[in-house]
């Protein structure tokens, strides 16, 4: 059974960097596309970007200058950094993985609040 | 970006009755190279991660009951639950994986009438 678990601070101060890690069990992130997706209160789901096991990344242009996704295949983990956060970045953040752009497995999601 | 528009936002259906959810893309997500529609449907129940139920617009995911079916092509798609069961209460949303940035429908909340 494939499971994804997001971890990281639930509260981040404005202008700081939001950092989350996704730990995958039951499947290797090698040969997969691993994404971060967020959903703000009252808003839709927003794909933030992915990393391929080859190291290739693709980011949503709406966030491109602020987002970085990295991976550690030895730990079967991938991570999200979002810099210069504001209240508008308050959201539930999901990690997800799949074949190509097709998402097969999602994490449960973690709420990150941006507030001083 | 490809905009995905779902309707309705919420739906209340009696047990055993049909539920129909629509999803429209702002441009075609049908690939001419393989004749596949790059659309998935997901089910999300409270406290659970989203679960894929239909891939490629009309292929049920493994283990999904046959009361769920997906149809449509190009820009217009439909998810049908032929006979609603209590365990189908959830939010359903579509996603296009034709091109980045990946985009999602806003979700449809299905409830029992």
PDB file of C-alpha atoms in Angstrom:
ATOM      1  CA  UNK A   1       0.000   0.000   0.000  1.00  0.00           C
ATOM      2  CA  UNK A   2       1.450   3.317  -1.087  1.00  0.00           C
ATOM      3  CA  UNK A   3       1.370   6.098   1.489  1.00  0.00           C
ATOM      4  CA  UNK A   4       2.611   9.659   1.396  1.00  0.00           C
ATOM      5  CA  UNK A   5       3.113  11.752   4.518  1.00  0.00           C
ATOM      6  CA  UNK A   6       3.752  15.476   4.553  1.00  0.00           C
ATOM      7  CA  UNK A   7       5.774  16.941   7.415  1.00  0.00           C
ATOM      8  CA  UNK A   8       6.935  20.397   8.385  1.00  0.00           C
ATOM      9  CA  UNK A   9       5.967  23.473  10.393  1.00  0.00           C
ATOM     10  CA  UNK A  10       2.295  24.356  10.551  1.00  0.00           C
ATOM     11  CA  UNK A  11       3.033  28.039  11.118  1.00  0.00           C
ATOM     12  CA  UNK A  12       5.381  30.224   9.090  1.00  0.00           C
ATOM     13  CA  UNK A  13       6.030  33.940   9.463  1.00  0.00           C
ATOM     14  CA  UNK A  14       5.479  36.335   6.565  1.00  0.00           C
ATOM     15  CA  UNK A  15       8.531  36.837   4.330  1.00  0.00           C
ATOM     16  CA  UNK A  16      10.092  33.570   5.534  1.00  0.00           C
ATOM     17  CA  UNK A  17      10.488  30.290   3.648  1.00  0.00           C
ATOM     18  CA  UNK A  18       7.946  27.500   3.911  1.00  0.00           C
ATOM     19  CA  UNK A  19       9.608  24.072   3.917  1.00  0.00           C
ATOM     20  CA  UNK A  20       7.806  20.739   3.731  1.00  0.00           C
ATOM     21  CA  UNK A  21       8.959  17.165   3.203  1.00  0.00           C
ATOM     22  CA  UNK A  22       7.025  14.260   1.786  1.00  0.00           C
ATOM     23  CA  UNK A  23       7.991  10.747   2.845  1.00  0.00           C
ATOM     24  CA  UNK A  24       6.814   8.000   0.517  1.00  0.00           C
ATOM     25  CA  UNK A  25       6.352   4.390   1.573  1.00  0.00           C
ATOM     26  CA  UNK A  26       5.254   1.419  -0.473  1.00  0.00           C
ATOM     27  CA  UNK A  27       6.667   2.745  -3.735  1.00  0.00           C
ATOM     28  CA  UNK A  28       9.926   4.205  -4.934  1.00  0.00           C
ATOM     29  CA  UNK A  29       9.954   7.803  -6.061  1.00  0.00           C
ATOM     30  CA  UNK A  30      12.491   6.730  -8.645  1.00  0.00           C
ATOM     31  CA  UNK A  31      10.843   6.541 -12.071  1.00  0.00           C
ATOM     32  CA  UNK A  32       7.970   8.725 -10.839  1.00  0.00           C
ATOM     33  CA  UNK A  33       6.888  12.327 -11.062  1.00  0.00           C
ATOM     34  CA  UNK A  34       6.449  13.808  -7.604  1.00  0.00           C
ATOM     35  CA  UNK A  35       4.332  16.912  -7.190  1.00  0.00           C
ATOM     36  CA  UNK A  36       3.237  19.465  -4.651  1.00  0.00           C
ATOM     37  CA  UNK A  37      -0.323  20.751  -4.791  1.00  0.00           C
ATOM     38  CA  UNK A  38      -2.024  23.224  -2.483  1.00  0.00           C
ATOM     39  CA  UNK A  39      -5.558  24.309  -1.704  1.00  0.00           C
ATOM     40  CA  UNK A  40      -6.212  27.656  -0.090  1.00  0.00           C
ATOM     41  CA  UNK A  41      -9.311  28.161   2.062  1.00  0.00           C
ATOM     42  CA  UNK A  42     -12.237  28.712  -0.233  1.00  0.00           C
ATOM     43  CA  UNK A  43     -10.094  28.358  -3.346  1.00  0.00           C
ATOM     44  CA  UNK A  44      -9.325  25.612  -5.794  1.00  0.00           C
ATOM     45  CA  UNK A  45      -6.437  23.219  -5.962  1.00  0.00           C
ATOM     46  CA  UNK A  46      -3.225  24.663  -7.394  1.00  0.00           C
ATOM     47  CA  UNK A  47      -0.440  22.492  -8.778  1.00  0.00           C
ATOM     48  CA  UNK A  48       2.856  23.983  -7.645  1.00  0.00           C
ATOM     49  CA  UNK A  49       5.326  21.850  -9.533  1.00  0.00           C
ATOM     50  CA  UNK A  50       6.943  18.461  -9.891  1.00  0.00           C
ATOM     51  CA  UNK A  51      10.294  16.787  -9.793  1.00  0.00           C
ATOM     52  CA  UNK A  52      11.138  13.776 -11.916  1.00  0.00           C
ATOM     53  CA  UNK A  53      13.490  11.113 -10.633  1.00  0.00           C
ATOM     54  CA  UNK A  54      15.987  12.274 -13.261  1.00  0.00           C
ATOM     55  CA  UNK A  55      16.125  15.569 -11.393  1.00  0.00           C
ATOM     56  CA  UNK A  56      14.092  17.511 -13.930  1.00  0.00           C
ATOM     57  CA  UNK A  57      11.734  20.035 -12.390  1.00  0.00           C
ATOM     58  CA  UNK A  58       8.740  21.917 -13.739  1.00  0.00           C
ATOM     59  CA  UNK A  59       7.111  24.698 -11.766  1.00  0.00           C
ATOM     60  CA  UNK A  60       3.847  26.549 -12.083  1.00  0.00           C
ATOM     61  CA  UNK A  61       4.690  29.900 -13.682  1.00  0.00           C
ATOM     62  CA  UNK A  62       2.502  31.581 -11.078  1.00  0.00           C
ATOM     63  CA  UNK A  63       5.038  30.534  -8.438  1.00  0.00           C
ATOM     64  CA  UNK A  64       8.155  29.917 -10.468  1.00  0.00           C
ATOM     65  CA  UNK A  65      10.398  32.468  -8.848  1.00  0.00           C
ATOM     66  CA  UNK A  66       9.579  31.357  -5.299  1.00  0.00           C
ATOM     67  CA  UNK A  67       9.289  27.571  -5.446  1.00  0.00           C
ATOM     68  CA  UNK A  68      11.949  24.883  -5.336  1.00  0.00           C
ATOM     69  CA  UNK A  69      11.317  21.137  -5.267  1.00  0.00           C
ATOM     70  CA  UNK A  70      14.100  18.700  -4.469  1.00  0.00           C
ATOM     71  CA  UNK A  71      14.399  14.997  -3.764  1.00  0.00           C
ATOM     72  CA  UNK A  72      16.424  12.525  -1.732  1.00  0.00           C
ATOM     73  CA  UNK A  73      16.065   9.116  -3.334  1.00  0.00           C
ATOM     74  CA  UNK A  74      18.065   7.456  -0.561  1.00  0.00           C
ATOM     75  CA  UNK A  75      15.319   8.418   1.890  1.00  0.00           C
ATOM     76  CA  UNK A  76      12.491   8.129  -0.656  1.00  0.00           C
ATOM     77  CA  UNK A  77      11.554  11.726   0.105  1.00  0.00           C
ATOM     78  CA  UNK A  78      10.957  14.919  -1.804  1.00  0.00           C
ATOM     79  CA  UNK A  79      10.706  18.433  -0.467  1.00  0.00           C
ATOM     80  CA  UNK A  80       9.135  21.812  -1.123  1.00  0.00           C
ATOM     81  CA  UNK A  81      10.578  25.243  -0.404  1.00  0.00           C
ATOM     82  CA  UNK A  82       8.420  28.307  -0.989  1.00  0.00           C
ATOM     83  CA  UNK A  83      10.159  31.594  -0.292  1.00  0.00           C
ATOM     84  CA  UNK A  84       8.880  35.041   0.689  1.00  0.00           C
ATOM     85  CA  UNK A  85       5.534  33.751   1.886  1.00  0.00           C
ATOM     86  CA  UNK A  86       2.522  35.947   2.574  1.00  0.00           C
ATOM     87  CA  UNK A  87      -0.905  35.299   4.043  1.00  0.00           C
ATOM     88  CA  UNK A  88      -2.026  34.294   0.551  1.00  0.00           C
ATOM     89  CA  UNK A  89       0.176  31.201   0.870  1.00  0.00           C
ATOM     90  CA  UNK A  90      -1.896  29.880   3.762  1.00  0.00           C
ATOM     91  CA  UNK A  91      -3.222  26.584   2.465  1.00  0.00           C
ATOM     92  CA  UNK A  92      -3.397  22.833   2.826  1.00  0.00           C
ATOM     93  CA  UNK A  93      -0.325  21.469   1.089  1.00  0.00           C
ATOM     94  CA  UNK A  94      -0.451  18.026  -0.508  1.00  0.00           C
ATOM     95  CA  UNK A  95       2.336  15.894  -1.888  1.00  0.00           C
ATOM     96  CA  UNK A  96       1.490  13.496  -4.678  1.00  0.00           C
ATOM     97  CA  UNK A  97       3.179  11.087  -7.018  1.00  0.00           C
ATOM     98  CA  UNK A  98       2.366   9.339 -10.247  1.00  0.00           C
ATOM     99  CA  UNK A  99       3.349   8.267 -13.712  1.00  0.00           C
ATOM    100  CA  UNK A 100       3.841  11.163 -16.056  1.00  0.00           C
ATOM    101  CA  UNK A 101       1.508  13.971 -15.158  1.00  0.00           C
ATOM    102  CA  UNK A 102      -1.153  11.484 -14.058  1.00  0.00           C
ATOM    103  CA  UNK A 103      -1.354  11.551 -10.256  1.00  0.00           C
ATOM    104  CA  UNK A 104      -1.873   8.170  -8.624  1.00  0.00           C
ATOM    105  CA  UNK A 105      -1.271   8.763  -4.951  1.00  0.00           C
ATOM    106  CA  UNK A 106      -1.806  11.737  -2.685  1.00  0.00           C
ATOM    107  CA  UNK A 107      -0.815  12.518   0.852  1.00  0.00           C
ATOM    108  CA  UNK A 108      -3.386  13.471   3.443  1.00  0.00           C
ATOM    109  CA  UNK A 109      -2.307  17.106   3.298  1.00  0.00           C
ATOM    110  CA  UNK A 110      -0.950  19.457   5.926  1.00  0.00           C
ATOM    111  CA  UNK A 111      -2.251  22.900   6.830  1.00  0.00           C
ATOM    112  CA  UNK A 112       0.333  25.656   6.760  1.00  0.00           C
ATOM    113  CA  UNK A 113      -0.672  29.043   8.121  1.00  0.00           C
ATOM    114  CA  UNK A 114       1.324  32.163   7.347  1.00  0.00           C
ATOM    115  CA  UNK A 115       1.047  34.576  10.229  1.00  0.00           C
ATOM    116  CA  UNK A 116       3.241  36.635  12.493  1.00  0.00           C
TER     117      UNK A 116
ATOM    118  CA  UNK B   1      -3.217  27.513 -18.640  1.00  0.00           C
ATOM    119  CA  UNK B   2      -6.075  25.093 -19.277  1.00  0.00           C
ATOM    120  CA  UNK B   3      -9.033  26.098 -17.135  1.00  0.00           C
ATOM    121  CA  UNK B   4     -11.190  23.262 -15.802  1.00  0.00           C
ATOM    122  CA  UNK B   5     -14.774  24.176 -14.936  1.00  0.00           C
ATOM    123  CA  UNK B   6     -16.949  21.745 -13.025  1.00  0.00           C
ATOM    124  CA  UNK B   7     -20.687  21.763 -12.507  1.00  0.00           C
ATOM    125  CA  UNK B   8     -22.583  21.683 -10.283  1.00  0.00           C
ATOM    126  CA  UNK B   9     -20.720  22.824  -7.155  1.00  0.00           C
ATOM    127  CA  UNK B  10     -22.880  20.511  -5.064  1.00  0.00           C
ATOM    128  CA  UNK B  11     -25.379  17.768  -5.693  1.00  0.00           C
ATOM    129  CA  UNK B  12     -27.890  15.980  -3.461  1.00  0.00           C
ATOM    130  CA  UNK B  13     -29.154  12.665  -4.786  1.00  0.00           C
ATOM    131  CA  UNK B  14     -31.366   9.988  -3.265  1.00  0.00           C
ATOM    132  CA  UNK B  15     -29.839   6.611  -2.501  1.00  0.00           C
ATOM    133  CA  UNK B  16     -29.957   4.418  -5.588  1.00  0.00           C
ATOM    134  CA  UNK B  17     -30.412   7.344  -7.939  1.00  0.00           C
ATOM    135  CA  UNK B  18     -28.003   8.637 -10.579  1.00  0.00           C
ATOM    136  CA  UNK B  19     -25.489  11.404  -9.938  1.00  0.00           C
ATOM    137  CA  UNK B  20     -23.922  13.264 -12.843  1.00  0.00           C
ATOM    138  CA  UNK B  21     -20.989  15.663 -12.638  1.00  0.00           C
ATOM    139  CA  UNK B  22     -19.677  17.674 -15.551  1.00  0.00           C
ATOM    140  CA  UNK B  23     -16.202  18.967 -16.272  1.00  0.00           C
ATOM    141  CA  UNK B  24     -15.282  21.276 -19.131  1.00  0.00           C
ATOM    142  CA  UNK B  25     -11.779  22.218 -20.240  1.00  0.00           C
ATOM    143  CA  UNK B  26     -10.952  25.543 -21.864  1.00  0.00           C
ATOM    144  CA  UNK B  27      -9.141  23.738 -24.675  1.00  0.00           C
ATOM    145  CA  UNK B  28      -9.051  20.221 -26.006  1.00  0.00           C
ATOM    146  CA  UNK B  29      -7.182  17.688 -23.898  1.00  0.00           C
ATOM    147  CA  UNK B  30      -7.430  14.968 -26.517  1.00  0.00           C
ATOM    148  CA  UNK B  31      -4.072  13.920 -27.855  1.00  0.00           C
ATOM    149  CA  UNK B  32      -3.974  13.390 -31.605  1.00  0.00           C
ATOM    150  CA  UNK B  33      -0.944  11.132 -31.261  1.00  0.00           C
ATOM    151  CA  UNK B  34      -2.614   8.450 -29.147  1.00  0.00           C
ATOM    152  CA  UNK B  35      -6.321   9.449 -29.213  1.00  0.00           C
ATOM    153  CA  UNK B  36      -6.405   9.647 -25.414  1.00  0.00           C
ATOM    154  CA  UNK B  37      -8.099  12.280 -23.308  1.00  0.00           C
ATOM    155  CA  UNK B  38      -5.759  13.405 -20.550  1.00  0.00           C
ATOM    156  CA  UNK B  39      -8.391  13.688 -17.844  1.00  0.00           C
ATOM    157  CA  UNK B  40      -8.743  12.093 -14.455  1.00  0.00           C
ATOM    158  CA  UNK B  41     -11.478  12.066 -11.828  1.00  0.00           C
ATOM    159  CA  UNK B  42     -10.759  11.890  -8.112  1.00  0.00           C
ATOM    160  CA  UNK B  43     -12.850  11.164  -5.041  1.00  0.00           C
ATOM    161  CA  UNK B  44     -12.003  12.752  -1.702  1.00  0.00           C
ATOM    162  CA  UNK B  45     -13.740  11.713   1.486  1.00  0.00           C
ATOM    163  CA  UNK B  46     -13.322  13.634   4.749  1.00  0.00           C
ATOM    164  CA  UNK B  47     -10.055  12.822   6.460  1.00  0.00           C
ATOM    165  CA  UNK B  48      -8.739  10.855   3.487  1.00  0.00           C
ATOM    166  CA  UNK B  49      -6.406  11.713   0.613  1.00  0.00           C
ATOM    167  CA  UNK B  50      -7.899  12.068  -2.859  1.00  0.00           C
ATOM    168  CA  UNK B  51      -8.272   8.745  -4.644  1.00  0.00           C
ATOM    169  CA  UNK B  52      -8.235   8.355  -8.426  1.00  0.00           C
ATOM    170  CA  UNK B  53     -11.443   6.741  -9.724  1.00  0.00           C
ATOM    171  CA  UNK B  54     -11.209   7.343 -13.473  1.00  0.00           C
ATOM    172  CA  UNK B  55      -8.172   7.797 -15.716  1.00  0.00           C
ATOM    173  CA  UNK B  56      -7.979   8.792 -19.379  1.00  0.00           C
ATOM    174  CA  UNK B  57     -11.534  10.156 -19.112  1.00  0.00           C
ATOM    175  CA  UNK B  58     -13.210   6.745 -19.165  1.00  0.00           C
ATOM    176  CA  UNK B  59     -10.988   4.044 -17.625  1.00  0.00           C
ATOM    177  CA  UNK B  60     -12.025   3.045 -14.110  1.00  0.00           C
ATOM    178  CA  UNK B  61      -9.125   2.793 -11.710  1.00  0.00           C
ATOM    179  CA  UNK B  62      -8.350  -0.543 -10.136  1.00  0.00           C
ATOM    180  CA  UNK B  63     -10.871  -1.585  -7.502  1.00  0.00           C
ATOM    181  CA  UNK B  64     -13.402   1.124  -8.311  1.00  0.00           C
ATOM    182  CA  UNK B  65     -17.014  -0.147  -8.400  1.00  0.00           C
ATOM    183  CA  UNK B  66     -18.625  -0.305 -11.834  1.00  0.00           C
ATOM    184  CA  UNK B  67     -21.354   2.135 -10.795  1.00  0.00           C
ATOM    185  CA  UNK B  68     -18.725   4.817 -11.503  1.00  0.00           C
ATOM    186  CA  UNK B  69     -18.213   5.685 -15.146  1.00  0.00           C
ATOM    187  CA  UNK B  70     -16.488   8.451 -17.043  1.00  0.00           C
ATOM    188  CA  UNK B  71     -17.301   9.704 -20.510  1.00  0.00           C
ATOM    189  CA  UNK B  72     -16.631  12.533 -22.905  1.00  0.00           C
ATOM    190  CA  UNK B  73     -13.898  13.704 -25.230  1.00  0.00           C
ATOM    191  CA  UNK B  74     -12.117  16.849 -26.291  1.00  0.00           C
ATOM    192  CA  UNK B  75     -13.378  19.493 -23.892  1.00  0.00           C
ATOM    193  CA  UNK B  76     -16.508  18.043 -22.286  1.00  0.00           C
ATOM    194  CA  UNK B  77     -16.478  15.251 -19.758  1.00  0.00           C
ATOM    195  CA  UNK B  78     -18.880  13.579 -17.361  1.00  0.00           C
ATOM    196  CA  UNK B  79     -18.574  11.425 -14.265  1.00  0.00           C
ATOM    197  CA  UNK B  80     -21.660   9.338 -13.566  1.00  0.00           C
ATOM    198  CA  UNK B  81     -22.504   7.383 -10.446  1.00  0.00           C
ATOM    199  CA  UNK B  82     -25.288   5.138 -11.698  1.00  0.00           C
ATOM    200  CA  UNK B  83     -26.760   4.187  -8.321  1.00  0.00           C
ATOM    201  CA  UNK B  84     -25.591   6.360  -5.444  1.00  0.00           C
ATOM    202  CA  UNK B  85     -24.537   4.539  -2.291  1.00  0.00           C
ATOM    203  CA  UNK B  86     -23.988   6.030   1.151  1.00  0.00           C
ATOM    204  CA  UNK B  87     -20.245   5.458   0.870  1.00  0.00           C
ATOM    205  CA  UNK B  88     -20.100   7.644  -2.257  1.00  0.00           C
ATOM    206  CA  UNK B  89     -20.617  10.830  -0.246  1.00  0.00           C
ATOM    207  CA  UNK B  90     -17.489  12.800  -1.072  1.00  0.00           C
ATOM    208  CA  UNK B  91     -16.040  15.637  -3.082  1.00  0.00           C
ATOM    209  CA  UNK B  92     -15.292  14.743  -6.695  1.00  0.00           C
ATOM    210  CA  UNK B  93     -12.918  16.736  -8.864  1.00  0.00           C
ATOM    211  CA  UNK B  94     -11.428  16.489 -12.309  1.00  0.00           C
ATOM    212  CA  UNK B  95      -7.852  17.160 -13.374  1.00  0.00           C
ATOM    213  CA  UNK B  96      -6.221  17.598 -16.751  1.00  0.00           C
ATOM    214  CA  UNK B  97      -2.781  16.139 -17.241  1.00  0.00           C
ATOM    215  CA  UNK B  98      -2.435  17.107 -20.894  1.00  0.00           C
ATOM    216  CA  UNK B  99      -0.054  19.945 -20.228  1.00  0.00           C
ATOM    217  CA  UNK B 100       1.669  21.831 -17.442  1.00  0.00           C
ATOM    218  CA  UNK B 101       0.620  23.574 -15.362  1.00  0.00           C
ATOM    219  CA  UNK B 102      -1.677  20.776 -14.291  1.00  0.00           C
ATOM    220  CA  UNK B 103      -5.077  22.174 -13.430  1.00  0.00           C
ATOM    221  CA  UNK B 104      -8.108  21.018 -11.494  1.00  0.00           C
ATOM    222  CA  UNK B 105     -11.826  21.507 -11.436  1.00  0.00           C
ATOM    223  CA  UNK B 106     -13.120  23.262  -8.346  1.00  0.00           C
ATOM    224  CA  UNK B 107     -14.826  20.133  -7.024  1.00  0.00           C
ATOM    225  CA  UNK B 108     -18.398  18.897  -6.635  1.00  0.00           C
ATOM    226  CA  UNK B 109     -19.762  17.920  -3.238  1.00  0.00           C
ATOM    227  CA  UNK B 110     -22.068  14.904  -3.493  1.00  0.00           C
ATOM    228  CA  UNK B 111     -24.531  14.334  -0.659  1.00  0.00           C
ATOM    229  CA  UNK B 112     -27.515  12.126   0.070  1.00  0.00           C
ATOM    230  CA  UNK B 113     -30.933  13.721  -0.376  1.00  0.00           C
TER     231      UNK B 113
END
